[in-house]
Amino acid sequence: MFDTMTLTKIVGAFCGALLVFLLGGWTAQIVYGAYGGHDDHEQAYSIEVEGGDEGEAEEAVPFEEVFASADAAAGERVWGKCRACHMLEDGANGTGPHLYGVVGREVAAVAGFGYSGALADAADVWSPEALNGFLENPRGYAPGTSMGFAGLPKVEDRANLIAYLQGIGS
Ligand code: HEC
Protein backbone atom coordinates (compact mmCIF):
# COMPACT_ATOMS: atom_id res chain seq x y z
CA MET A 1 0.00 0.00 0.00
CA PHE A 2 2.66 2.40 1.10
CA ASP A 3 4.87 1.31 -1.77
CA THR A 4 2.14 1.98 -4.28
CA MET A 5 1.60 5.47 -2.86
CA THR A 6 5.30 6.21 -3.11
CA LEU A 7 5.40 4.87 -6.60
CA THR A 8 2.38 6.97 -7.58
CA LYS A 9 4.04 10.06 -6.12
CA ILE A 10 7.27 9.35 -7.95
CA VAL A 11 5.49 8.74 -11.24
CA GLY A 12 3.37 11.82 -10.64
CA ALA A 13 6.43 13.92 -9.94
CA PHE A 14 8.07 12.52 -13.01
CA CYS A 15 5.09 13.31 -15.23
CA GLY A 16 4.92 16.79 -13.77
CA ALA A 17 8.61 17.35 -14.40
CA LEU A 18 8.26 15.98 -17.91
CA LEU A 19 5.35 18.34 -18.59
CA VAL A 20 7.31 21.34 -17.30
CA PHE A 21 10.29 20.23 -19.33
CA LEU A 22 8.22 19.91 -22.49
CA LEU A 23 6.45 23.20 -21.92
CA GLY A 24 9.78 24.86 -21.20
CA GLY A 25 11.28 23.51 -24.39
CA TRP A 26 8.25 24.60 -26.33
CA THR A 27 8.36 28.10 -24.84
CA ALA A 28 12.09 28.35 -25.47
CA GLN A 29 11.50 27.39 -29.07
CA ILE A 30 8.92 30.13 -29.46
CA VAL A 31 11.12 32.69 -27.72
CA TYR A 32 14.21 31.64 -29.63
CA GLY A 33 12.21 31.61 -32.82
CA ALA A 34 11.09 35.16 -32.14
CA TYR A 35 14.61 36.27 -31.23
CA GLY A 36 16.00 34.51 -34.26
CA GLY A 37 13.61 36.49 -36.41
CA HIS A 38 14.69 39.71 -34.76
CA ASP A 39 18.36 38.92 -35.19
CA ASP A 40 17.83 38.25 -38.85
CA HIS A 41 16.20 41.62 -39.29
CA GLU A 42 18.83 43.48 -37.33
CA GLN A 43 21.60 41.73 -39.14
CA ALA A 44 20.14 42.53 -42.53
CA TYR A 45 19.88 46.14 -41.42
CA SER A 46 23.41 46.40 -40.03
CA ILE A 47 24.84 44.83 -43.17
CA GLU A 48 23.29 47.69 -45.09
CA VAL A 49 24.80 50.20 -42.68
CA GLU A 50 28.19 48.53 -42.85
CA GLY A 51 28.00 48.66 -46.62
CA GLY A 52 27.58 52.42 -46.32
CA ASP A 53 30.57 52.60 -44.01
CA GLU A 54 33.01 50.99 -46.36
CA GLY A 55 35.26 53.88 -47.11
CA GLU A 56 37.53 52.10 -49.58
CA ALA A 57 35.00 51.54 -52.31
CA GLU A 58 33.68 55.06 -51.86
CA GLU A 59 37.09 56.72 -51.92
CA ALA A 60 37.41 55.47 -55.48
CA VAL A 61 34.69 57.92 -56.50
CA PRO A 62 36.23 61.36 -56.97
CA PHE A 63 35.07 64.09 -54.58
CA GLU A 64 33.89 66.29 -57.45
CA GLU A 65 31.48 63.62 -58.59
CA VAL A 66 30.03 63.05 -55.12
CA PHE A 67 29.86 66.81 -54.51
CA ALA A 68 27.91 67.35 -57.75
CA SER A 69 25.01 65.38 -56.30
CA ALA A 70 25.56 66.28 -52.64
CA ASP A 71 22.64 66.49 -50.23
CA ALA A 72 22.76 69.66 -48.12
CA ALA A 73 20.01 68.39 -45.81
CA ALA A 74 22.13 65.35 -44.99
CA GLY A 75 25.06 67.73 -44.53
CA GLU A 76 23.17 69.57 -41.83
CA ARG A 77 23.22 66.37 -39.79
CA VAL A 78 26.98 66.02 -40.26
CA TRP A 79 27.31 69.61 -39.04
CA GLY A 80 26.43 68.29 -35.59
CA LYS A 81 30.07 67.16 -35.33
CA CYS A 82 31.34 70.71 -35.77
CA ARG A 83 28.94 72.77 -33.68
CA ALA A 84 30.75 72.11 -30.40
CA CYS A 85 33.47 74.45 -31.69
CA HIS A 86 31.98 76.42 -34.59
CA MET A 87 29.01 78.67 -35.11
CA LEU A 88 27.45 79.72 -38.38
CA GLU A 89 26.45 83.26 -37.40
CA ASP A 90 28.66 85.97 -38.88
CA GLY A 91 31.21 87.09 -36.30
CA ALA A 92 30.32 84.46 -33.69
CA ASN A 93 33.58 82.76 -32.82
CA GLY A 94 33.80 79.84 -30.41
CA THR A 95 36.69 77.46 -29.93
CA GLY A 96 36.97 77.75 -33.72
CA PRO A 97 36.28 80.71 -36.01
CA HIS A 98 32.72 81.29 -37.23
CA LEU A 99 31.96 79.50 -40.50
CA TYR A 100 29.46 81.94 -42.00
CA GLY A 101 30.12 81.95 -45.75
CA VAL A 102 33.22 79.80 -45.32
CA VAL A 103 32.97 78.20 -48.77
CA GLY A 104 34.93 80.56 -50.99
CA ARG A 105 36.19 82.55 -47.99
CA GLU A 106 39.87 83.38 -47.61
CA VAL A 107 41.70 81.00 -45.32
CA ALA A 108 42.26 82.22 -41.74
CA ALA A 109 40.48 85.51 -42.44
CA VAL A 110 38.19 85.97 -39.43
CA ALA A 111 39.27 89.13 -37.66
CA GLY A 112 39.90 88.72 -33.97
CA PHE A 113 40.32 84.94 -34.06
CA GLY A 114 43.66 83.59 -32.89
CA TYR A 115 44.62 81.21 -35.68
CA SER A 116 47.50 78.80 -35.33
CA GLY A 117 49.08 79.91 -38.59
CA ALA A 118 49.02 76.37 -39.95
CA LEU A 119 45.99 76.90 -42.19
CA ALA A 120 47.46 79.77 -44.21
CA ASP A 121 50.34 77.51 -45.21
CA ALA A 122 47.93 74.85 -46.47
CA ALA A 123 45.55 76.83 -48.71
CA ASP A 124 44.56 80.34 -49.82
CA VAL A 125 40.81 80.08 -50.24
CA TRP A 126 38.36 77.53 -48.83
CA SER A 127 37.22 76.08 -52.13
CA PRO A 128 35.08 72.93 -51.85
CA GLU A 129 38.19 70.93 -52.83
CA ALA A 130 40.35 72.54 -50.14
CA LEU A 131 37.66 71.96 -47.53
CA ASN A 132 37.38 68.36 -48.67
CA GLY A 133 41.09 67.83 -48.08
CA PHE A 134 41.10 69.66 -44.74
CA LEU A 135 38.00 67.95 -43.35
CA GLU A 136 39.14 64.48 -44.33
CA ASN A 137 42.22 64.82 -42.18
CA PRO A 138 42.72 68.25 -40.57
CA ARG A 139 46.17 67.55 -39.13
CA GLY A 140 47.36 65.80 -42.24
CA TYR A 141 46.23 68.67 -44.46
CA ALA A 142 47.40 71.50 -42.21
CA PRO A 143 50.10 70.14 -39.89
CA GLY A 144 50.14 72.05 -36.62
CA THR A 145 46.51 73.20 -36.86
CA SER A 146 44.80 73.85 -33.55
CA MET A 147 41.57 72.29 -34.82
CA GLY A 148 41.20 69.25 -32.60
CA PHE A 149 39.02 67.20 -34.89
CA ALA A 150 39.88 63.73 -36.19
CA GLY A 151 38.31 64.21 -39.63
CA LEU A 152 35.44 62.87 -41.70
CA PRO A 153 36.55 59.66 -43.45
CA LYS A 154 33.46 59.33 -45.65
CA VAL A 155 33.51 61.32 -48.86
CA GLU A 156 29.69 61.56 -48.82
CA ASP A 157 29.75 63.18 -45.39
CA ARG A 158 32.29 65.75 -46.55
CA ALA A 159 30.46 66.51 -49.79
CA ASN A 160 27.09 66.83 -48.06
CA LEU A 161 28.52 69.00 -45.28
CA ILE A 162 30.31 71.32 -47.73
CA ALA A 163 27.08 71.64 -49.75
CA TYR A 164 25.31 72.59 -46.52
CA LEU A 165 27.97 75.16 -45.59
CA GLN A 166 27.85 76.58 -49.11
CA GLY A 167 24.21 77.45 -48.57
CA ILE A 168 25.04 79.57 -45.53
CA GLY A 169 26.08 83.13 -46.14
CA SER A 170 27.04 82.76 -49.78
C1 HEC B 1 37.34 70.64 -31.15
C2 HEC B 1 36.98 71.86 -31.81
C3 HEC B 1 36.68 71.81 -33.29
C4 HEC B 1 35.86 70.95 -33.99
C5 HEC B 1 35.05 69.78 -33.45
C6 HEC B 1 35.88 71.40 -35.35
N1 HEC B 1 36.69 72.48 -35.49
FE1 HEC B 1 37.06 73.50 -37.20
N2 HEC B 1 38.42 74.68 -36.23
C7 HEC B 1 38.70 74.62 -34.89
C8 HEC B 1 39.81 75.51 -34.61
C9 HEC B 1 40.44 75.73 -33.24
C10 HEC B 1 40.16 76.12 -35.83
C11 HEC B 1 41.32 77.07 -36.08
C12 HEC B 1 42.46 76.19 -36.57
C13 HEC B 1 43.80 76.87 -36.74
O1 HEC B 1 43.90 78.09 -36.59
O2 HEC B 1 44.76 76.14 -37.02
C14 HEC B 1 39.25 75.58 -36.83
C15 HEC B 1 39.26 75.96 -38.16
C16 HEC B 1 38.36 75.53 -39.11
C17 HEC B 1 38.27 76.02 -40.46
C18 HEC B 1 39.12 77.10 -41.07
C19 HEC B 1 38.37 78.42 -40.94
C20 HEC B 1 39.12 79.63 -41.44
O3 HEC B 1 38.67 80.73 -41.10
O4 HEC B 1 40.14 79.50 -42.13
C21 HEC B 1 37.26 75.34 -41.06
C22 HEC B 1 36.77 75.50 -42.49
C23 HEC B 1 36.72 74.43 -40.09
N3 HEC B 1 37.39 74.56 -38.91
C24 HEC B 1 35.66 73.57 -40.33
C25 HEC B 1 35.21 72.61 -39.42
C26 HEC B 1 34.16 71.68 -39.71
C27 HEC B 1 33.36 71.65 -41.00
C28 HEC B 1 34.03 70.87 -38.63
C29 HEC B 1 33.12 69.68 -38.46
C30 HEC B 1 33.27 68.60 -39.39
C31 HEC B 1 34.99 71.34 -37.64
N4 HEC B 1 35.68 72.40 -38.15
C32 HEC B 1 35.14 70.79 -36.36
C33 HEC B 1 38.08 73.81 -33.97
C34 HEC B 1 37.22 72.76 -34.26
PDB file of C-alpha atoms and ligand atoms in Angstrom:
ATOM      1  CA  MET A   1       0.000   0.000   0.000  1.00  0.00           C
ATOM      2  CA  PHE A   2       2.659   2.397   1.100  1.00  0.00           C
ATOM      3  CA  ASP A   3       4.873   1.314  -1.769  1.00  0.00           C
ATOM      4  CA  THR A   4       2.138   1.984  -4.280  1.00  0.00           C
ATOM      5  CA  MET A   5       1.604   5.465  -2.862  1.00  0.00           C
ATOM      6  CA  THR A   6       5.298   6.213  -3.115  1.00  0.00           C
ATOM      7  CA  LEU A   7       5.396   4.866  -6.601  1.00  0.00           C
ATOM      8  CA  THR A   8       2.384   6.970  -7.583  1.00  0.00           C
ATOM      9  CA  LYS A   9       4.042  10.056  -6.119  1.00  0.00           C
ATOM     10  CA  ILE A  10       7.270   9.347  -7.947  1.00  0.00           C
ATOM     11  CA  VAL A  11       5.487   8.739 -11.236  1.00  0.00           C
ATOM     12  CA  GLY A  12       3.374  11.816 -10.639  1.00  0.00           C
ATOM     13  CA  ALA A  13       6.425  13.923  -9.935  1.00  0.00           C
ATOM     14  CA  PHE A  14       8.066  12.516 -13.013  1.00  0.00           C
ATOM     15  CA  CYS A  15       5.094  13.312 -15.233  1.00  0.00           C
ATOM     16  CA  GLY A  16       4.923  16.789 -13.766  1.00  0.00           C
ATOM     17  CA  ALA A  17       8.608  17.348 -14.403  1.00  0.00           C
ATOM     18  CA  LEU A  18       8.257  15.981 -17.910  1.00  0.00           C
ATOM     19  CA  LEU A  19       5.351  18.338 -18.593  1.00  0.00           C
ATOM     20  CA  VAL A  20       7.306  21.336 -17.295  1.00  0.00           C
ATOM     21  CA  PHE A  21      10.285  20.234 -19.333  1.00  0.00           C
ATOM     22  CA  LEU A  22       8.216  19.907 -22.488  1.00  0.00           C
ATOM     23  CA  LEU A  23       6.453  23.203 -21.919  1.00  0.00           C
ATOM     24  CA  GLY A  24       9.776  24.857 -21.196  1.00  0.00           C
ATOM     25  CA  GLY A  25      11.276  23.512 -24.386  1.00  0.00           C
ATOM     26  CA  TRP A  26       8.255  24.602 -26.332  1.00  0.00           C
ATOM     27  CA  THR A  27       8.361  28.099 -24.842  1.00  0.00           C
ATOM     28  CA  ALA A  28      12.086  28.354 -25.470  1.00  0.00           C
ATOM     29  CA  GLN A  29      11.498  27.385 -29.067  1.00  0.00           C
ATOM     30  CA  ILE A  30       8.921  30.134 -29.463  1.00  0.00           C
ATOM     31  CA  VAL A  31      11.123  32.694 -27.716  1.00  0.00           C
ATOM     32  CA  TYR A  32      14.210  31.642 -29.627  1.00  0.00           C
ATOM     33  CA  GLY A  33      12.207  31.608 -32.820  1.00  0.00           C
ATOM     34  CA  ALA A  34      11.089  35.163 -32.136  1.00  0.00           C
ATOM     35  CA  TYR A  35      14.607  36.272 -31.228  1.00  0.00           C
ATOM     36  CA  GLY A  36      15.998  34.515 -34.258  1.00  0.00           C
ATOM     37  CA  GLY A  37      13.605  36.485 -36.408  1.00  0.00           C
ATOM     38  CA  HIS A  38      14.695  39.706 -34.764  1.00  0.00           C
ATOM     39  CA  ASP A  39      18.355  38.922 -35.194  1.00  0.00           C
ATOM     40  CA  ASP A  40      17.835  38.253 -38.847  1.00  0.00           C
ATOM     41  CA  HIS A  41      16.196  41.616 -39.285  1.00  0.00           C
ATOM     42  CA  GLU A  42      18.829  43.479 -37.334  1.00  0.00           C
ATOM     43  CA  GLN A  43      21.597  41.726 -39.136  1.00  0.00           C
ATOM     44  CA  ALA A  44      20.141  42.527 -42.534  1.00  0.00           C
ATOM     45  CA  TYR A  45      19.882  46.138 -41.424  1.00  0.00           C
ATOM     46  CA  SER A  46      23.414  46.402 -40.033  1.00  0.00           C
ATOM     47  CA  ILE A  47      24.843  44.834 -43.170  1.00  0.00           C
ATOM     48  CA  GLU A  48      23.287  47.690 -45.092  1.00  0.00           C
ATOM     49  CA  VAL A  49      24.801  50.199 -42.677  1.00  0.00           C
ATOM     50  CA  GLU A  50      28.190  48.531 -42.854  1.00  0.00           C
ATOM     51  CA  GLY A  51      28.001  48.660 -46.620  1.00  0.00           C
ATOM     52  CA  GLY A  52      27.585  52.423 -46.322  1.00  0.00           C
ATOM     53  CA  ASP A  53      30.571  52.596 -44.011  1.00  0.00           C
ATOM     54  CA  GLU A  54      33.011  50.987 -46.357  1.00  0.00           C
ATOM     55  CA  GLY A  55      35.264  53.879 -47.113  1.00  0.00           C
ATOM     56  CA  GLU A  56      37.528  52.105 -49.576  1.00  0.00           C
ATOM     57  CA  ALA A  57      35.004  51.536 -52.313  1.00  0.00           C
ATOM     58  CA  GLU A  58      33.677  55.058 -51.864  1.00  0.00           C
ATOM     59  CA  GLU A  59      37.095  56.716 -51.919  1.00  0.00           C
ATOM     60  CA  ALA A  60      37.413  55.471 -55.477  1.00  0.00           C
ATOM     61  CA  VAL A  61      34.686  57.922 -56.503  1.00  0.00           C
ATOM     62  CA  PRO A  62      36.233  61.360 -56.967  1.00  0.00           C
ATOM     63  CA  PHE A  63      35.070  64.089 -54.581  1.00  0.00           C
ATOM     64  CA  GLU A  64      33.885  66.294 -57.452  1.00  0.00           C
ATOM     65  CA  GLU A  65      31.476  63.622 -58.590  1.00  0.00           C
ATOM     66  CA  VAL A  66      30.029  63.052 -55.124  1.00  0.00           C
ATOM     67  CA  PHE A  67      29.860  66.810 -54.512  1.00  0.00           C
ATOM     68  CA  ALA A  68      27.910  67.350 -57.753  1.00  0.00           C
ATOM     69  CA  SER A  69      25.015  65.375 -56.298  1.00  0.00           C
ATOM     70  CA  ALA A  70      25.564  66.281 -52.642  1.00  0.00           C
ATOM     71  CA  ASP A  71      22.637  66.493 -50.230  1.00  0.00           C
ATOM     72  CA  ALA A  72      22.759  69.655 -48.115  1.00  0.00           C
ATOM     73  CA  ALA A  73      20.010  68.394 -45.806  1.00  0.00           C
ATOM     74  CA  ALA A  74      22.129  65.347 -44.986  1.00  0.00           C
ATOM     75  CA  GLY A  75      25.064  67.729 -44.528  1.00  0.00           C
ATOM     76  CA  GLU A  76      23.167  69.567 -41.834  1.00  0.00           C
ATOM     77  CA  ARG A  77      23.216  66.365 -39.791  1.00  0.00           C
ATOM     78  CA  VAL A  78      26.979  66.021 -40.258  1.00  0.00           C
ATOM     79  CA  TRP A  79      27.310  69.612 -39.042  1.00  0.00           C
ATOM     80  CA  GLY A  80      26.428  68.291 -35.585  1.00  0.00           C
ATOM     81  CA  LYS A  81      30.066  67.162 -35.330  1.00  0.00           C
ATOM     82  CA  CYS A  82      31.344  70.708 -35.769  1.00  0.00           C
ATOM     83  CA  ARG A  83      28.944  72.770 -33.681  1.00  0.00           C
ATOM     84  CA  ALA A  84      30.750  72.114 -30.405  1.00  0.00           C
ATOM     85  CA  CYS A  85      33.467  74.446 -31.692  1.00  0.00           C
ATOM     86  CA  HIS A  86      31.985  76.419 -34.595  1.00  0.00           C
ATOM     87  CA  MET A  87      29.014  78.670 -35.109  1.00  0.00           C
ATOM     88  CA  LEU A  88      27.449  79.719 -38.379  1.00  0.00           C
ATOM     89  CA  GLU A  89      26.447  83.263 -37.401  1.00  0.00           C
ATOM     90  CA  ASP A  90      28.655  85.967 -38.881  1.00  0.00           C
ATOM     91  CA  GLY A  91      31.211  87.089 -36.303  1.00  0.00           C
ATOM     92  CA  ALA A  92      30.318  84.464 -33.686  1.00  0.00           C
ATOM     93  CA  ASN A  93      33.579  82.755 -32.817  1.00  0.00           C
ATOM     94  CA  GLY A  94      33.801  79.843 -30.414  1.00  0.00           C
ATOM     95  CA  THR A  95      36.691  77.457 -29.927  1.00  0.00           C
ATOM     96  CA  GLY A  96      36.970  77.746 -33.717  1.00  0.00           C
ATOM     97  CA  PRO A  97      36.283  80.710 -36.014  1.00  0.00           C
ATOM     98  CA  HIS A  98      32.717  81.290 -37.232  1.00  0.00           C
ATOM     99  CA  LEU A  99      31.962  79.502 -40.500  1.00  0.00           C
ATOM    100  CA  TYR A 100      29.462  81.937 -42.000  1.00  0.00           C
ATOM    101  CA  GLY A 101      30.118  81.946 -45.750  1.00  0.00           C
ATOM    102  CA  VAL A 102      33.221  79.797 -45.323  1.00  0.00           C
ATOM    103  CA  VAL A 103      32.967  78.195 -48.765  1.00  0.00           C
ATOM    104  CA  GLY A 104      34.927  80.563 -50.991  1.00  0.00           C
ATOM    105  CA  ARG A 105      36.188  82.546 -47.987  1.00  0.00           C
ATOM    106  CA  GLU A 106      39.868  83.383 -47.609  1.00  0.00           C
ATOM    107  CA  VAL A 107      41.703  80.999 -45.316  1.00  0.00           C
ATOM    108  CA  ALA A 108      42.259  82.216 -41.743  1.00  0.00           C
ATOM    109  CA  ALA A 109      40.484  85.511 -42.436  1.00  0.00           C
ATOM    110  CA  VAL A 110      38.195  85.966 -39.434  1.00  0.00           C
ATOM    111  CA  ALA A 111      39.275  89.133 -37.664  1.00  0.00           C
ATOM    112  CA  GLY A 112      39.902  88.722 -33.969  1.00  0.00           C
ATOM    113  CA  PHE A 113      40.316  84.939 -34.056  1.00  0.00           C
ATOM    114  CA  GLY A 114      43.661  83.594 -32.894  1.00  0.00           C
ATOM    115  CA  TYR A 115      44.623  81.214 -35.684  1.00  0.00           C
ATOM    116  CA  SER A 116      47.501  78.800 -35.328  1.00  0.00           C
ATOM    117  CA  GLY A 117      49.080  79.910 -38.594  1.00  0.00           C
ATOM    118  CA  ALA A 118      49.018  76.367 -39.949  1.00  0.00           C
ATOM    119  CA  LEU A 119      45.992  76.902 -42.192  1.00  0.00           C
ATOM    120  CA  ALA A 120      47.457  79.771 -44.206  1.00  0.00           C
ATOM    121  CA  ASP A 121      50.337  77.507 -45.210  1.00  0.00           C
ATOM    122  CA  ALA A 122      47.930  74.847 -46.466  1.00  0.00           C
ATOM    123  CA  ALA A 123      45.549  76.827 -48.706  1.00  0.00           C
ATOM    124  CA  ASP A 124      44.560  80.341 -49.824  1.00  0.00           C
ATOM    125  CA  VAL A 125      40.809  80.077 -50.242  1.00  0.00           C
ATOM    126  CA  TRP A 126      38.362  77.530 -48.829  1.00  0.00           C
ATOM    127  CA  SER A 127      37.220  76.084 -52.125  1.00  0.00           C
ATOM    128  CA  PRO A 128      35.084  72.930 -51.853  1.00  0.00           C
ATOM    129  CA  GLU A 129      38.190  70.932 -52.832  1.00  0.00           C
ATOM    130  CA  ALA A 130      40.354  72.542 -50.143  1.00  0.00           C
ATOM    131  CA  LEU A 131      37.657  71.961 -47.527  1.00  0.00           C
ATOM    132  CA  ASN A 132      37.378  68.364 -48.672  1.00  0.00           C
ATOM    133  CA  GLY A 133      41.088  67.831 -48.075  1.00  0.00           C
ATOM    134  CA  PHE A 134      41.095  69.656 -44.742  1.00  0.00           C
ATOM    135  CA  LEU A 135      37.996  67.954 -43.349  1.00  0.00           C
ATOM    136  CA  GLU A 136      39.136  64.480 -44.334  1.00  0.00           C
ATOM    137  CA  ASN A 137      42.225  64.817 -42.182  1.00  0.00           C
ATOM    138  CA  PRO A 138      42.716  68.250 -40.571  1.00  0.00           C
ATOM    139  CA  ARG A 139      46.168  67.549 -39.127  1.00  0.00           C
ATOM    140  CA  GLY A 140      47.361  65.804 -42.244  1.00  0.00           C
ATOM    141  CA  TYR A 141      46.227  68.666 -44.464  1.00  0.00           C
ATOM    142  CA  ALA A 142      47.400  71.502 -42.205  1.00  0.00           C
ATOM    143  CA  PRO A 143      50.103  70.135 -39.893  1.00  0.00           C
ATOM    144  CA  GLY A 144      50.135  72.046 -36.622  1.00  0.00           C
ATOM    145  CA  THR A 145      46.513  73.200 -36.856  1.00  0.00           C
ATOM    146  CA  SER A 146      44.803  73.855 -33.554  1.00  0.00           C
ATOM    147  CA  MET A 147      41.574  72.285 -34.823  1.00  0.00           C
ATOM    148  CA  GLY A 148      41.196  69.249 -32.600  1.00  0.00           C
ATOM    149  CA  PHE A 149      39.018  67.195 -34.893  1.00  0.00           C
ATOM    150  CA  ALA A 150      39.881  63.734 -36.191  1.00  0.00           C
ATOM    151  CA  GLY A 151      38.311  64.208 -39.630  1.00  0.00           C
ATOM    152  CA  LEU A 152      35.438  62.869 -41.703  1.00  0.00           C
ATOM    153  CA  PRO A 153      36.553  59.663 -43.447  1.00  0.00           C
ATOM    154  CA  LYS A 154      33.460  59.330 -45.645  1.00  0.00           C
ATOM    155  CA  VAL A 155      33.512  61.325 -48.862  1.00  0.00           C
ATOM    156  CA  GLU A 156      29.686  61.561 -48.821  1.00  0.00           C
ATOM    157  CA  ASP A 157      29.747  63.181 -45.389  1.00  0.00           C
ATOM    158  CA  ARG A 158      32.291  65.748 -46.546  1.00  0.00           C
ATOM    159  CA  ALA A 159      30.463  66.513 -49.787  1.00  0.00           C
ATOM    160  CA  ASN A 160      27.090  66.832 -48.057  1.00  0.00           C
ATOM    161  CA  LEU A 161      28.521  69.004 -45.283  1.00  0.00           C
ATOM    162  CA  ILE A 162      30.315  71.316 -47.725  1.00  0.00           C
ATOM    163  CA  ALA A 163      27.079  71.637 -49.745  1.00  0.00           C
ATOM    164  CA  TYR A 164      25.308  72.594 -46.519  1.00  0.00           C
ATOM    165  CA  LEU A 165      27.975  75.158 -45.591  1.00  0.00           C
ATOM    166  CA  GLN A 166      27.849  76.580 -49.111  1.00  0.00           C
ATOM    167  CA  GLY A 167      24.209  77.453 -48.572  1.00  0.00           C
ATOM    168  CA  ILE A 168      25.041  79.569 -45.531  1.00  0.00           C
ATOM    169  CA  GLY A 169      26.077  83.130 -46.144  1.00  0.00           C
ATOM    170  CA  SER A 170      27.042  82.756 -49.785  1.00  0.00           C
TER     171      SER A 170
HETATM  172  C1  HEC B   1      37.344  70.638 -31.147  1.00  0.00           C
HETATM  173  C2  HEC B   1      36.976  71.863 -31.811  1.00  0.00           C
HETATM  174  C3  HEC B   1      36.684  71.812 -33.292  1.00  0.00           C
HETATM  175  C4  HEC B   1      35.862  70.953 -33.985  1.00  0.00           C
HETATM  176  C5  HEC B   1      35.051  69.777 -33.449  1.00  0.00           C
HETATM  177  C6  HEC B   1      35.885  71.398 -35.348  1.00  0.00           C
HETATM  178  N1  HEC B   1      36.691  72.481 -35.489  1.00  0.00           N
HETATM  179 FE1  HEC B   1      37.058  73.496 -37.195  1.00  0.00          FE
HETATM  180  N2  HEC B   1      38.418  74.676 -36.235  1.00  0.00           N
HETATM  181  C7  HEC B   1      38.703  74.616 -34.893  1.00  0.00           C
HETATM  182  C8  HEC B   1      39.807  75.509 -34.605  1.00  0.00           C
HETATM  183  C9  HEC B   1      40.438  75.731 -33.238  1.00  0.00           C
HETATM  184  C10 HEC B   1      40.162  76.124 -35.830  1.00  0.00           C
HETATM  185  C11 HEC B   1      41.317  77.070 -36.080  1.00  0.00           C
HETATM  186  C12 HEC B   1      42.455  76.190 -36.567  1.00  0.00           C
HETATM  187  C13 HEC B   1      43.799  76.874 -36.738  1.00  0.00           C
HETATM  188  O1  HEC B   1      43.905  78.088 -36.593  1.00  0.00           O
HETATM  189  O2  HEC B   1      44.761  76.136 -37.024  1.00  0.00           O
HETATM  190  C14 HEC B   1      39.252  75.583 -36.826  1.00  0.00           C
HETATM  191  C15 HEC B   1      39.258  75.962 -38.159  1.00  0.00           C
HETATM  192  C16 HEC B   1      38.356  75.525 -39.106  1.00  0.00           C
HETATM  193  C17 HEC B   1      38.273  76.017 -40.460  1.00  0.00           C
HETATM  194  C18 HEC B   1      39.117  77.104 -41.073  1.00  0.00           C
HETATM  195  C19 HEC B   1      38.374  78.424 -40.940  1.00  0.00           C
HETATM  196  C20 HEC B   1      39.124  79.634 -41.438  1.00  0.00           C
HETATM  197  O3  HEC B   1      38.668  80.729 -41.103  1.00  0.00           O
HETATM  198  O4  HEC B   1      40.136  79.505 -42.125  1.00  0.00           O
HETATM  199  C21 HEC B   1      37.259  75.341 -41.063  1.00  0.00           C
HETATM  200  C22 HEC B   1      36.774  75.499 -42.489  1.00  0.00           C
HETATM  201  C23 HEC B   1      36.716  74.426 -40.094  1.00  0.00           C
HETATM  202  N3  HEC B   1      37.389  74.560 -38.913  1.00  0.00           N
HETATM  203  C24 HEC B   1      35.663  73.574 -40.330  1.00  0.00           C
HETATM  204  C25 HEC B   1      35.213  72.615 -39.421  1.00  0.00           C
HETATM  205  C26 HEC B   1      34.158  71.680 -39.709  1.00  0.00           C
HETATM  206  C27 HEC B   1      33.358  71.647 -41.002  1.00  0.00           C
HETATM  207  C28 HEC B   1      34.032  70.869 -38.627  1.00  0.00           C
HETATM  208  C29 HEC B   1      33.117  69.677 -38.460  1.00  0.00           C
HETATM  209  C30 HEC B   1      33.273  68.603 -39.392  1.00  0.00           C
HETATM  210  C31 HEC B   1      34.989  71.345 -37.638  1.00  0.00           C
HETATM  211  N4  HEC B   1      35.679  72.403 -38.152  1.00  0.00           N
HETATM  212  C32 HEC B   1      35.143  70.793 -36.361  1.00  0.00           C
HETATM  213  C33 HEC B   1      38.085  73.806 -33.968  1.00  0.00           C
HETATM  214  C34 HEC B   1      37.215  72.760 -34.258  1.00  0.00           C
END
